[in-house]
Amino acid sequence: MLKWPQTWLSLIEFAPYAMIFVAAFISIWLNRMQPLLILLSLLALHTLFTLFNLSEPTSIGQTLMLALLSFLLPLNLLLWLLLPERGVQHLGYNFFIAGLVGAQALTVYWLMTELPLAWVEWLTLPVMAGQQIYHLSFAASLMFLLAGFVISLQLYLQNSLRVFTHVCLFAVLLSAFAINQSMQPGLLAWVLTLVAFMVLLALIFDAHHIAYTDELTGLRGRRALMESFMGLGKRYSLAMVDIDHFKQFNDTYGHDIGDKVLKMVAQTLDTVQGGKAYRYGGEEFTLLFPRKTPEQVLPELDRLRLAVAHQVVTIDNKDKKSKKAPKTVNVHISMGVAEPDGQHQTPQQVMKFADEGLYRAKRTGRNRVVVSKAKAAAKTSKAKTAKSKA
């Protein structure tokens, strides 16, 4: 059995409260109900363990309370994760959550006062009698296993990164370990503090992911692009990508089909080799290639352009009773690529220079890649000046 210094033991009992308070404050600030409910579940567990001295149960009531809490904690962790996220300001949803918590409290009270002794023995039945390693009851063990399995399945099926779901799985595993070894002084408090800290980190990481990722396409957004410019160096290539005739396509077939096209193009661009894809805004994307020249990235840009052109977008008939086959269309993209030179030294200047190449690609027939060259830019500028004088 672990032996903590007495000073640590006197302080560690307050650590879960402090960490849960900080994490709960951040949850409310970010309008996240799921993390808040999990933190409150941990708070209730620690409070009841301390209040009823469940670390060393000596009566039937304490044993039953320990078994009920061991069963309800994984159930609630799973429940709060599976329920939809509606934020902390949704009044109707808050009343629904309060009703669930109140129903659990009344159920626990009834079980503690009215449950027949035979049922008490069943709820507190150990997995293996007479051993000192595993102390969780059979019912609690099944609930921990079920919660762990469902959360693992959700992690396997989820399409986008969500750190909070990973933390929920760790919370289930660590809570099972802590409750099983709760007779060791301070261990439960240490573990609950750690879990609350992990929830706090998940809130920060998920907020960062939301801020830097485009929600529709899943690509990195403009903010991530601007941050990638820091420490980029002097040698790189930057390509601006635009979907040809997207506005006309969007107006003809509707925004749902337009979103479908954006996702398809984004998925193709995300396969880029040697660079990273970003959604710049609207139907525009950016490809950034560190330590590469335009000549080096041209084959990859052409591969992406052809890959998009070979994709087929299916447009379902609005009339579901119609027997006509769904219409299929192809999508094309144009690209302009540039690198730093004497006239364009900052990434923002290189981006505008690549935009010039993109406009030239649009003017010369679309569905092509144009490299912006300083000489060509200078000639264009002189031509414009001569035209304005004339």
Coordinates of C-alpha atoms in Angstrom, one line a residue:
M1 CA 0.0 0.0 0.0
L2 CA 1.3 3.5 -0.9
K3 CA 2.1 5.8 1.9
W4 CA 1.9 9.5 1.1
P5 CA 3.4 12.2 3.4
Q6 CA 0.9 13.5 5.9
T7 CA 1.2 17.1 4.5
W8 CA 0.4 15.8 1.0
L9 CA -2.6 13.9 2.2
S10 CA -4.0 17.0 3.9
L11 CA -3.6 19.0 0.7
I12 CA -4.5 16.4 -1.9
E13 CA -8.1 16.1 -0.6
F14 CA -8.7 19.7 -1.8
A15 CA -6.9 19.3 -5.2
P16 CA -9.9 17.7 -7.0
Y17 CA -12.1 20.6 -6.0
A18 CA -9.6 23.2 -7.2
M19 CA -9.0 21.5 -10.5
I20 CA -12.7 20.7 -11.1
F21 CA -13.5 24.4 -10.4
V22 CA -11.0 25.6 -12.9
A23 CA -12.0 23.1 -15.6
A24 CA -15.7 23.8 -14.9
F25 CA -15.2 27.6 -15.3
I26 CA -13.5 27.0 -18.7
S27 CA -16.4 24.7 -19.7
I28 CA -18.9 27.4 -18.9
W29 CA -16.8 30.0 -20.6
L30 CA -16.6 27.9 -23.8
N31 CA -20.3 27.0 -23.5
R32 CA -19.6 23.2 -23.3
M33 CA -22.1 21.2 -21.3
Q34 CA -20.6 17.7 -21.8
P35 CA -17.3 18.4 -20.0
L36 CA -19.2 20.3 -17.3
L37 CA -21.4 17.3 -16.5
I38 CA -18.5 14.9 -16.4
L39 CA -16.7 17.3 -14.0
L40 CA -19.7 17.5 -11.8
S41 CA -19.9 13.7 -11.8
L42 CA -16.3 13.5 -10.6
L43 CA -17.1 16.1 -8.0
A44 CA -20.1 14.2 -6.7
L45 CA -18.0 11.0 -6.5
H46 CA -15.2 12.6 -4.5
T47 CA -17.6 14.4 -2.2
L48 CA -19.7 11.3 -1.4
F49 CA -16.6 9.2 -0.9
T50 CA -15.3 11.8 1.6
L51 CA -18.6 12.4 3.3
F52 CA -19.5 8.8 3.9
N53 CA -15.9 7.5 4.3
L54 CA -16.3 4.9 1.6
S55 CA -12.6 4.2 1.3
E56 CA -13.0 1.9 4.2
P57 CA -16.6 0.6 4.3
T58 CA -17.5 -1.1 7.5
S59 CA -21.3 -1.3 7.3
I60 CA -23.8 -2.6 4.8
G61 CA -24.9 0.9 3.9
Q62 CA -21.4 2.0 3.1
T63 CA -20.8 -1.1 1.0
L64 CA -24.0 -0.5 -0.9
M65 CA -23.2 3.1 -1.5
L66 CA -19.8 2.2 -2.8
A67 CA -21.3 -0.3 -5.2
L68 CA -24.0 2.2 -6.4
L69 CA -21.4 4.9 -7.0
S70 CA -19.1 2.5 -8.8
F71 CA -22.0 1.6 -11.1
L72 CA -23.3 5.1 -11.7
L73 CA -20.0 6.8 -12.5
P74 CA -19.3 4.9 -15.7
L75 CA -23.0 5.0 -16.6
N76 CA -23.0 8.8 -16.3
L77 CA -19.7 9.3 -18.1
L78 CA -21.1 7.3 -21.0
L79 CA -24.5 9.1 -20.8
W80 CA -23.0 12.6 -20.8
L81 CA -20.8 11.7 -23.8
L82 CA -23.6 10.2 -25.9
L83 CA -26.1 13.0 -25.2
P84 CA -26.0 15.9 -27.8
E85 CA -23.9 19.0 -26.9
R86 CA -26.4 21.8 -26.5
G87 CA -24.3 24.3 -24.5
V88 CA -24.9 25.5 -21.0
Q89 CA -27.4 28.2 -22.0
H90 CA -30.1 26.0 -23.3
L91 CA -32.7 26.3 -20.6
G92 CA -34.9 23.3 -21.7
Y93 CA -31.9 21.0 -22.1
N94 CA -30.7 22.1 -18.6
F95 CA -34.1 21.1 -17.1
F96 CA -33.8 17.8 -18.9
I97 CA -30.3 17.2 -17.4
A98 CA -31.5 18.3 -14.0
G99 CA -34.4 15.8 -14.3
L100 CA -32.0 12.9 -15.1
V101 CA -29.7 13.8 -12.1
G102 CA -32.8 14.1 -9.8
A103 CA -34.1 10.7 -10.9
Q104 CA -30.7 9.2 -10.1
A105 CA -30.6 10.8 -6.7
L106 CA -34.1 9.5 -5.9
T107 CA -33.2 6.1 -7.2
V108 CA -30.1 5.9 -5.0
Y109 CA -32.1 7.1 -1.9
W110 CA -34.8 4.5 -2.5
L111 CA -32.2 1.7 -3.0
M112 CA -30.4 2.8 0.2
T113 CA -33.6 2.7 2.3
E114 CA -35.9 0.2 0.7
L115 CA -33.8 -2.4 -1.2
P116 CA -34.2 -5.9 0.2
L117 CA -31.0 -7.5 1.6
A118 CA -30.9 -10.2 -1.1
W119 CA -30.6 -7.4 -3.8
V120 CA -28.0 -5.7 -1.7
E121 CA -25.9 -8.9 -1.7
W122 CA -26.3 -9.1 -5.5
L123 CA -25.3 -5.5 -6.2
T124 CA -22.2 -5.9 -3.9
L125 CA -21.3 -9.3 -5.3
P126 CA -17.6 -9.3 -6.0
V127 CA -16.2 -10.7 -9.2
M128 CA -13.9 -13.1 -7.4
A129 CA -14.5 -13.7 -3.7
G130 CA -11.7 -14.0 -1.2
Q131 CA -9.0 -12.1 -3.2
Q132 CA -7.4 -8.8 -2.3
I133 CA -6.5 -7.4 -5.8
Y134 CA -9.9 -6.7 -7.4
H135 CA -12.6 -5.0 -5.3
L136 CA -15.1 -3.7 -7.8
S137 CA -18.5 -5.4 -7.7
F138 CA -19.7 -7.6 -10.6
A139 CA -22.3 -5.0 -11.7
A140 CA -19.9 -2.1 -11.6
S141 CA -17.3 -4.1 -13.5
L142 CA -19.8 -4.8 -16.3
M143 CA -20.8 -1.1 -16.5
F144 CA -17.1 0.0 -16.7
L145 CA -16.5 -2.5 -19.5
L146 CA -19.7 -1.4 -21.3
A147 CA -18.7 2.2 -21.1
G148 CA -15.2 1.5 -22.2
F149 CA -16.4 -0.5 -25.2
V150 CA -19.0 2.0 -26.4
I151 CA -16.5 5.0 -26.1
S152 CA -13.8 2.9 -27.9
L153 CA -16.4 2.2 -30.7
Q154 CA -17.2 5.9 -31.0
L155 CA -13.5 6.7 -31.3
Y156 CA -13.2 4.2 -34.1
L157 CA -16.2 5.6 -36.0
Q158 CA -15.6 9.3 -35.5
N159 CA -14.5 11.2 -38.6
S160 CA -12.9 14.3 -37.0
L161 CA -10.4 14.6 -34.2
R162 CA -12.1 15.2 -30.8
V163 CA -9.7 15.0 -27.9
F164 CA -12.6 15.1 -25.4
T165 CA -13.7 11.6 -26.5
H166 CA -10.3 10.2 -25.9
V167 CA -10.3 11.8 -22.4
C168 CA -13.6 10.2 -21.6
L169 CA -12.1 6.8 -22.3
F170 CA -9.1 7.5 -20.1
A171 CA -11.6 8.8 -17.4
V172 CA -13.4 5.5 -17.4
L173 CA -10.2 3.5 -17.1
L174 CA -8.6 5.7 -14.4
S175 CA -11.8 5.9 -12.4
A176 CA -12.1 2.1 -12.4
F177 CA -8.6 1.8 -11.1
A178 CA -9.0 4.6 -8.5
I179 CA -12.3 3.2 -7.1
N180 CA -10.8 -0.3 -7.1
Q181 CA -7.8 0.9 -5.1
S182 CA -9.8 3.6 -3.1
M183 CA -8.6 2.1 0.2
Q184 CA -5.2 3.6 -0.4
P185 CA -5.1 7.1 1.2
G186 CA -5.1 9.9 -1.3
L187 CA -5.2 7.8 -4.4
L188 CA -8.7 8.6 -5.4
A189 CA -8.1 12.3 -5.0
W190 CA -4.9 12.1 -7.1
V191 CA -6.7 10.3 -9.9
L192 CA -9.7 12.5 -10.0
T193 CA -7.4 15.6 -10.0
L194 CA -5.6 14.0 -13.0
V195 CA -8.9 13.3 -14.8
A196 CA -10.1 16.8 -14.2
F197 CA -6.8 18.2 -15.6
M198 CA -7.2 16.0 -18.7
V199 CA -10.7 17.4 -19.2
L200 CA -9.2 20.9 -19.0
L201 CA -6.6 20.0 -21.6
A202 CA -9.2 18.5 -23.8
L203 CA -11.2 21.7 -23.7
I204 CA -8.2 23.7 -24.7
F205 CA -7.1 21.3 -27.5
D206 CA -10.7 21.0 -28.9
A207 CA -11.1 24.8 -28.8
H208 CA -7.8 25.2 -30.7
H209 CA -8.9 22.5 -33.3
I210 CA -12.3 24.3 -33.8
A211 CA -10.5 27.7 -34.2
Y212 CA -7.9 26.4 -36.7
T213 CA -10.0 23.9 -38.7
D214 CA -12.6 24.6 -41.4
E215 CA -15.8 23.0 -40.2
L216 CA -17.2 22.1 -43.6
T217 CA -14.2 20.6 -45.3
G218 CA -12.1 19.5 -42.3
L219 CA -9.0 21.3 -43.8
R220 CA -6.9 23.7 -41.8
G221 CA -8.4 27.2 -42.0
R222 CA -7.0 30.6 -42.9
R223 CA -5.8 31.2 -39.3
A224 CA -3.7 28.1 -39.4
L225 CA -2.3 29.2 -42.8
M226 CA -1.2 32.6 -41.4
E227 CA 0.5 30.9 -38.4
S228 CA 2.3 28.5 -40.8
F229 CA 4.0 31.5 -42.3
M230 CA 6.0 32.0 -39.2
G231 CA 9.4 30.3 -39.5
L232 CA 8.6 29.3 -43.1
G233 CA 12.0 30.3 -44.4
K234 CA 13.0 31.9 -47.7
R235 CA 12.4 28.9 -49.9
Y236 CA 8.9 27.7 -50.5
S237 CA 6.1 27.6 -53.0
L238 CA 2.5 28.7 -52.5
A239 CA -0.4 27.8 -54.8
M240 CA -3.8 29.5 -54.8
V241 CA -6.6 27.1 -56.0
D242 CA -10.1 28.1 -57.1
I243 CA -13.0 26.0 -58.3
D244 CA -14.0 27.0 -61.8
H245 CA -17.5 28.4 -62.3
F246 CA -18.4 27.7 -58.7
K247 CA -20.9 30.5 -58.2
Q248 CA -22.8 29.5 -61.4
F249 CA -22.7 25.9 -60.2
N250 CA -23.9 26.9 -56.7
D251 CA -26.8 29.0 -58.2
T252 CA -27.8 26.3 -60.5
Y253 CA -27.8 23.2 -58.3
G254 CA -28.1 24.8 -54.8
H255 CA -25.9 25.2 -51.8
D256 CA -26.2 21.6 -50.6
I257 CA -24.5 20.4 -53.9
G258 CA -22.1 23.3 -53.6
D259 CA -21.0 22.1 -50.2
K260 CA -20.7 18.6 -51.6
V261 CA -18.3 20.0 -54.2
L262 CA -16.3 21.9 -51.7
K263 CA -15.9 18.7 -49.6
M264 CA -14.9 16.7 -52.6
V265 CA -12.2 19.2 -53.7
A266 CA -10.9 19.5 -50.2
Q267 CA -10.6 15.7 -49.8
T268 CA -8.6 15.6 -53.0
L269 CA -6.4 18.5 -52.2
D270 CA -5.7 17.0 -48.7
T271 CA -3.9 14.1 -50.5
V272 CA -1.2 16.6 -51.5
Q273 CA 2.4 15.2 -51.3
G274 CA 5.1 17.4 -49.9
G275 CA 2.8 20.2 -48.8
K276 CA -0.3 21.1 -46.8
A277 CA -3.7 22.1 -47.9
Y278 CA -5.7 25.0 -46.4
R279 CA -9.2 26.4 -47.1
Y280 CA -8.6 30.1 -47.6
G281 CA -12.3 31.0 -47.9
G282 CA -15.3 30.5 -50.1
E283 CA -14.2 28.3 -53.1
E284 CA -10.6 29.2 -52.7
F285 CA -7.9 26.9 -51.2
T286 CA -4.2 27.3 -50.6
L287 CA -1.4 24.8 -50.9
L288 CA 1.9 25.5 -49.2
F289 CA 5.1 23.6 -50.1
P290 CA 8.0 24.3 -47.8
R291 CA 11.5 24.1 -49.3
K292 CA 10.1 23.5 -52.8
T293 CA 10.3 25.6 -56.0
P294 CA 7.3 26.0 -58.4
E295 CA 9.1 23.7 -60.9
Q296 CA 9.3 21.0 -58.3
V297 CA 5.6 21.2 -57.3
L298 CA 4.1 21.5 -60.8
P299 CA 3.8 17.7 -61.3
E300 CA 2.0 17.4 -58.0
L301 CA -0.3 20.3 -58.8
D302 CA -1.2 18.8 -62.1
R303 CA -1.9 15.5 -60.4
L304 CA -4.3 17.2 -58.0
R305 CA -5.9 19.1 -60.9
L306 CA -6.5 15.9 -62.9
A307 CA -7.7 14.0 -59.8
V308 CA -10.4 16.7 -59.2
A309 CA -11.4 16.7 -62.9
H310 CA -11.9 12.9 -62.8
Q311 CA -14.2 13.1 -59.8
V312 CA -17.9 12.8 -60.6
V313 CA -20.5 14.7 -58.6
T314 CA -23.9 13.1 -58.6
I315 CA -27.0 15.4 -58.5
D316 CA -30.1 13.6 -57.3
N317 CA -33.4 14.4 -58.9
K318 CA -35.5 16.8 -56.8
D319 CA -38.6 14.8 -57.8
K320 CA -38.2 11.6 -55.9
K321 CA -40.8 9.9 -58.0
S322 CA -39.0 10.7 -61.3
K323 CA -37.5 7.7 -63.1
K324 CA -34.7 9.7 -64.7
A325 CA -31.2 8.8 -63.8
P326 CA -29.4 11.2 -61.5
K327 CA -27.4 13.9 -63.3
T328 CA -23.6 13.7 -63.0
V329 CA -21.2 16.6 -63.5
N330 CA -17.5 17.1 -63.4
V331 CA -15.7 19.9 -61.5
H332 CA -12.5 21.6 -62.5
I333 CA -10.0 23.8 -60.7
S334 CA -7.5 26.5 -61.7
M335 CA -4.3 27.2 -59.9
G336 CA -1.7 29.9 -59.6
V337 CA 1.7 29.2 -58.0
A338 CA 4.5 31.5 -56.9
E339 CA 7.7 31.6 -54.8
P340 CA 9.5 34.5 -53.1
D341 CA 11.6 36.7 -55.3
G342 CA 13.1 40.2 -55.1
Q343 CA 9.7 41.9 -55.5
H344 CA 7.7 39.5 -53.4
Q345 CA 9.4 38.6 -50.2
T346 CA 6.8 38.2 -47.5
P347 CA 4.3 35.2 -47.6
Q348 CA 1.4 37.7 -48.0
Q349 CA 3.1 39.2 -51.1
V350 CA 3.8 35.7 -52.5
M351 CA 0.1 34.9 -51.9
K352 CA -1.0 37.9 -54.0
F353 CA 1.6 37.0 -56.6
A354 CA 0.1 33.5 -56.8
D355 CA -3.3 35.1 -57.1
E356 CA -2.1 36.8 -60.2
G357 CA -1.2 33.5 -61.7
L358 CA -4.6 32.2 -60.7
Y359 CA -6.3 35.1 -62.5
R360 CA -4.2 34.4 -65.6
A361 CA -5.3 30.7 -65.5
K362 CA -8.9 31.9 -65.4
R363 CA -8.5 34.2 -68.3
T364 CA -6.7 31.7 -70.5
G365 CA -9.3 28.9 -70.3
R366 CA -9.4 27.6 -66.7
N367 CA -8.6 24.1 -65.6
R368 CA -4.9 24.7 -65.6
V369 CA -1.8 25.7 -63.5
V370 CA 0.0 29.0 -64.1
V371 CA 3.3 29.8 -62.5
S372 CA 3.7 33.5 -61.6
K373 CA 7.0 34.9 -62.8
A374 CA 8.5 38.2 -61.8
K375 CA 9.3 39.1 -65.5
A376 CA 5.8 38.3 -66.6
A377 CA 4.4 40.4 -63.7
A378 CA 6.7 43.3 -64.7
K379 CA 5.5 43.1 -68.4
T380 CA 1.9 43.1 -67.3
S381 CA 2.5 46.1 -65.1
K382 CA 4.1 48.0 -68.0
A383 CA 1.3 47.1 -70.3
K384 CA -1.3 48.4 -67.9
T385 CA 0.7 51.6 -67.4
A386 CA 1.0 52.2 -71.2
K387 CA -2.7 51.5 -71.6
S388 CA -3.6 54.0 -68.8
K389 CA -1.5 56.7 -70.5
A390 CA -3.1 56.0 -73.8

